[in-house]
mmCIF file of C-alpha atoms in Angstrom:
data_model
loop_
_atom_site.group_PDB
_atom_site.id
_atom_site.type_symbol
_atom_site.label_atom_id
_atom_site.label_comp_id
_atom_site.label_asym_id
_atom_site.label_seq_id
_atom_site.Cartn_x
_atom_site.Cartn_y
_atom_site.Cartn_z
ATOM 1 C CA UNK A 1 158.002 68.815 103.595
ATOM 2 C CA UNK A 2 155.784 71.884 104.003
ATOM 3 C CA UNK A 3 155.896 75.581 103.364
ATOM 4 C CA UNK A 4 158.174 76.981 106.072
ATOM 5 C CA UNK A 5 156.415 80.355 105.938
ATOM 6 C CA UNK A 6 153.353 78.565 107.340
ATOM 7 C CA UNK A 7 155.302 77.098 110.257
ATOM 8 C CA UNK A 8 153.452 79.208 112.878
ATOM 9 C CA UNK A 9 150.100 77.964 111.553
ATOM 10 C CA UNK A 10 151.328 74.350 111.565
ATOM 11 C CA UNK A 11 152.547 74.857 115.110
ATOM 12 C CA UNK A 12 149.104 76.143 116.168
ATOM 13 C CA UNK A 13 147.472 73.064 114.633
ATOM 14 C CA UNK A 14 149.918 70.797 116.444
ATOM 15 C CA UNK A 15 149.564 72.608 119.786
ATOM 16 C CA UNK A 16 145.785 72.338 119.494
ATOM 17 C CA UNK A 17 146.140 68.601 118.822
ATOM 18 C CA UNK A 18 148.275 68.205 121.987
ATOM 19 C CA UNK A 19 145.757 70.126 124.110
ATOM 20 C CA UNK A 20 142.845 68.101 122.730
ATOM 21 C CA UNK A 21 144.715 64.788 123.068
ATOM 22 C CA UNK A 22 145.267 65.429 126.768
ATOM 23 C CA UNK A 23 141.522 65.580 127.463
ATOM 24 C CA UNK A 24 140.115 63.536 124.575
ATOM 25 C CA UNK A 25 139.176 60.385 126.513
ATOM 26 C CA UNK A 26 137.258 62.397 129.114
ATOM 27 C CA UNK A 27 134.871 64.370 126.866
ATOM 28 C CA UNK A 28 131.523 63.550 125.292
ATOM 29 C CA UNK A 29 131.189 62.217 121.740
ATOM 30 C CA UNK A 30 129.807 65.591 120.666
ATOM 31 C CA UNK A 31 132.932 67.323 121.983
ATOM 32 C CA UNK A 32 135.125 64.722 120.268
ATOM 33 C CA UNK A 33 133.512 65.559 116.928
ATOM 34 C CA UNK A 34 134.053 69.271 117.506
ATOM 35 C CA UNK A 35 137.645 68.734 118.547
ATOM 36 C CA UNK A 36 138.299 66.566 115.485
ATOM 37 C CA UNK A 37 136.903 69.260 113.194
ATOM 38 C CA UNK A 38 139.087 71.888 114.895
ATOM 39 C CA UNK A 39 142.254 69.930 114.143
ATOM 40 C CA UNK A 40 141.122 69.256 110.546
ATOM 41 C CA UNK A 41 140.360 72.946 110.030
ATOM 42 C CA UNK A 42 143.632 74.164 111.523
ATOM 43 C CA UNK A 43 145.705 71.851 109.314
ATOM 44 C CA UNK A 44 143.720 73.109 106.317
ATOM 45 C CA UNK A 45 144.112 76.731 107.411
ATOM 46 C CA UNK A 46 147.863 76.186 107.557
ATOM 47 C CA UNK A 47 147.630 75.629 103.814
ATOM 48 C CA UNK A 48 147.998 71.861 103.647
ATOM 49 C CA UNK A 49 145.630 70.337 101.101
ATOM 50 C CA UNK A 50 147.331 66.999 100.611
ATOM 51 C CA UNK A 51 150.262 65.575 98.670
ATOM 52 C CA UNK A 52 149.801 65.115 94.927
ATOM 53 C CA UNK A 53 150.524 61.477 94.072
ATOM 54 C CA UNK A 54 150.595 62.363 90.333
ATOM 55 C CA UNK A 55 148.242 59.393 89.831
ATOM 56 C CA UNK A 56 145.103 59.565 87.719
ATOM 57 C CA UNK A 57 142.465 56.967 86.914
ATOM 58 C CA UNK A 58 142.344 55.746 83.332
ATOM 59 C CA UNK A 59 138.814 57.148 82.975
ATOM 60 C CA UNK A 60 139.904 60.556 84.274
ATOM 61 C CA UNK A 61 142.871 60.486 81.897
ATOM 62 C CA UNK A 62 140.452 59.852 79.006
ATOM 63 C CA UNK A 63 138.403 62.845 80.170
ATOM 64 C CA UNK A 64 141.528 65.006 80.426
ATOM 65 C CA UNK A 65 142.646 64.078 76.908
ATOM 66 C CA UNK A 66 139.160 64.712 75.524
ATOM 67 C CA UNK A 67 139.026 68.114 77.263
ATOM 68 C CA UNK A 68 142.314 69.016 75.604
ATOM 69 C CA UNK A 69 140.694 68.037 72.302
ATOM 70 C CA UNK A 70 137.768 70.368 72.998
ATOM 71 C CA UNK A 71 135.224 67.804 74.239
ATOM 72 C CA UNK A 72 133.353 68.997 77.336
ATOM 73 C CA UNK A 73 133.005 66.448 80.121
ATOM 74 C CA UNK A 74 129.660 65.298 81.447
ATOM 75 C CA UNK A 75 128.735 65.661 85.101
ATOM 76 C CA UNK A 76 129.750 62.027 85.707
ATOM 77 C CA UNK A 77 133.095 61.991 83.942
ATOM 78 C CA UNK A 78 134.266 65.434 85.077
ATOM 79 C CA UNK A 79 137.632 65.204 86.855
ATOM 80 C CA UNK A 80 137.642 65.265 90.656
ATOM 81 C CA UNK A 81 140.412 65.548 93.222
ATOM 82 C CA UNK A 82 140.079 62.423 95.357
ATOM 83 C CA UNK A 83 141.566 61.994 98.843
ATOM 84 C CA UNK A 84 141.562 58.255 99.597
ATOM 85 C CA UNK A 85 142.223 58.907 103.287
ATOM 86 C CA UNK A 86 140.137 61.772 104.599
ATOM 87 C CA UNK A 87 141.230 64.268 107.266
ATOM 88 C CA UNK A 88 138.602 62.763 109.562
ATOM 89 C CA UNK A 89 140.230 59.331 109.368
ATOM 90 C CA UNK A 90 143.671 60.807 110.036
ATOM 91 C CA UNK A 91 142.520 62.842 113.035
ATOM 92 C CA UNK A 92 140.552 59.911 114.476
ATOM 93 C CA UNK A 93 143.678 57.776 114.151
ATOM 94 C CA UNK A 94 146.058 60.203 115.870
ATOM 95 C CA UNK A 95 143.591 60.931 118.676
ATOM 96 C CA UNK A 96 143.107 57.227 119.395
ATOM 97 C CA UNK A 97 146.823 56.495 119.752
ATOM 98 C CA UNK A 98 147.932 55.783 123.307
ATOM 99 C CA UNK A 99 150.616 58.486 123.184
ATOM 100 C CA UNK A 100 151.007 62.072 122.033
ATOM 101 C CA UNK A 101 152.866 62.443 118.748
ATOM 102 C CA UNK A 102 155.830 64.773 118.445
ATOM 103 C CA UNK A 103 155.522 67.715 116.051
ATOM 104 C CA UNK A 104 157.511 65.775 113.433
ATOM 105 C CA UNK A 105 155.455 62.591 113.903
ATOM 106 C CA UNK A 106 152.205 64.577 113.683
ATOM 107 C CA UNK A 107 153.115 65.989 110.290
ATOM 108 C CA UNK A 108 154.658 62.745 109.072
ATOM 109 C CA UNK A 109 151.246 61.138 109.582
ATOM 110 C CA UNK A 110 149.605 63.934 107.578
ATOM 111 C CA UNK A 111 152.178 64.080 104.784
ATOM 112 C CA UNK A 112 152.341 60.308 104.348
ATOM 113 C CA UNK A 113 148.593 59.712 104.389
ATOM 114 C CA UNK A 114 146.756 62.829 103.250
ATOM 115 C CA UNK A 115 147.357 62.396 99.551
ATOM 116 C CA UNK A 116 145.215 62.906 96.486
ATOM 117 C CA UNK A 117 144.669 61.418 93.078
ATOM 118 C CA UNK A 118 142.530 62.464 90.120
ATOM 119 C CA UNK A 119 139.421 60.438 89.287
ATOM 120 C CA UNK A 120 136.106 61.075 87.611
ATOM 121 C CA UNK A 121 133.207 62.333 89.735
ATOM 122 C CA UNK A 122 131.507 58.972 89.282
ATOM 123 C CA UNK A 123 134.593 57.075 90.494
ATOM 124 C CA UNK A 124 134.973 59.496 93.397
ATOM 125 C CA UNK A 125 131.424 58.734 94.554
ATOM 126 C CA UNK A 126 131.879 54.977 94.027
ATOM 127 C CA UNK A 127 135.045 54.964 96.163
ATOM 128 C CA UNK A 128 133.137 56.270 99.196
ATOM 129 C CA UNK A 129 131.821 52.810 100.042
ATOM 130 C CA UNK A 130 135.361 51.420 99.984
ATOM 131 C CA UNK A 131 136.622 54.279 102.171
ATOM 132 C CA UNK A 132 134.066 53.339 104.826
ATOM 133 C CA UNK A 133 135.886 50.033 105.404
ATOM 134 C CA UNK A 134 139.401 51.472 105.367
ATOM 135 C CA UNK A 135 141.630 50.561 108.295
ATOM 136 C CA UNK A 136 144.422 53.019 109.020
ATOM 137 C CA UNK A 137 147.707 51.445 108.054
ATOM 138 C CA UNK A 138 146.243 49.679 105.004
ATOM 139 C CA UNK A 139 147.599 50.783 101.681
ATOM 140 C CA UNK A 140 145.098 53.281 100.258
ATOM 141 C CA UNK A 141 145.776 51.927 96.752
ATOM 142 C CA UNK A 142 143.902 48.759 97.776
ATOM 143 C CA UNK A 143 140.674 50.816 97.799
ATOM 144 C CA UNK A 144 141.094 51.610 94.136
ATOM 145 C CA UNK A 145 141.920 48.006 93.296
ATOM 146 C CA UNK A 146 138.864 46.774 95.201
ATOM 147 C CA UNK A 147 136.727 49.305 93.317
ATOM 148 C CA UNK A 148 138.203 48.216 89.972
ATOM 149 C CA UNK A 149 139.727 51.635 89.329
ATOM 150 C CA UNK A 150 143.111 51.533 87.638
ATOM 151 C CA UNK A 151 145.516 54.347 88.463
ATOM 152 C CA UNK A 152 148.267 55.439 86.099
ATOM 153 C CA UNK A 153 150.973 58.102 86.286
ATOM 154 C CA UNK A 154 149.572 61.473 85.202
ATOM 155 C CA UNK A 155 151.308 62.456 81.955
ATOM 156 C CA UNK A 156 153.083 65.766 81.518
ATOM 157 C CA UNK A 157 151.139 67.333 78.652
ATOM 158 C CA UNK A 158 153.740 70.088 78.352
ATOM 159 C CA UNK A 159 156.027 67.598 76.584
ATOM 160 C CA UNK A 160 155.734 67.339 72.799
ATOM 161 C CA UNK A 161 156.177 63.538 72.838
ATOM 162 C CA UNK A 162 153.291 63.195 75.319
ATOM 163 C CA UNK A 163 151.066 65.437 73.198
ATOM 164 C CA UNK A 164 151.872 63.269 70.172
ATOM 165 C CA UNK A 165 151.183 60.072 72.127
ATOM 166 C CA UNK A 166 147.676 61.299 72.962
ATOM 167 C CA UNK A 167 146.916 62.799 69.537
ATOM 168 C CA UNK A 168 147.046 66.399 70.706
ATOM 169 C CA UNK A 169 149.323 67.741 67.948
#
């Protein structure tokens, strides 16, 4: 699940969430934003950057193959790490629940939803308008489908057969 050596840092993030959750409905919107950022930062400080889905857009895969062939990417087709569900969305969701999550539930929400894919910079920017309409609980892959971005399994370029398949030998 997560790096056990970071357990104290994860525990601090969770304990902060519990403290904030207890008073969340009674504070101003400005405080809510600050509290949300504190939880986001503490989860990040614990070392969690998201779960790699091993998915890549077809355009990003083309860029990756071309880079391996010595072709430099442009600013638009450079590869980007894309989080379809942002930390802000996750924290807003858990703070709006009518109950306090257990430590295990808290991290299940993070580990099941804070994932990343690889896209091009241009696709990453285009996806932002689809993220704005995301409802928690929807499948994040629907955003890519709605945007017309096809995701494929990221190949293992360490394998000779894969290198041959992409003309890298």
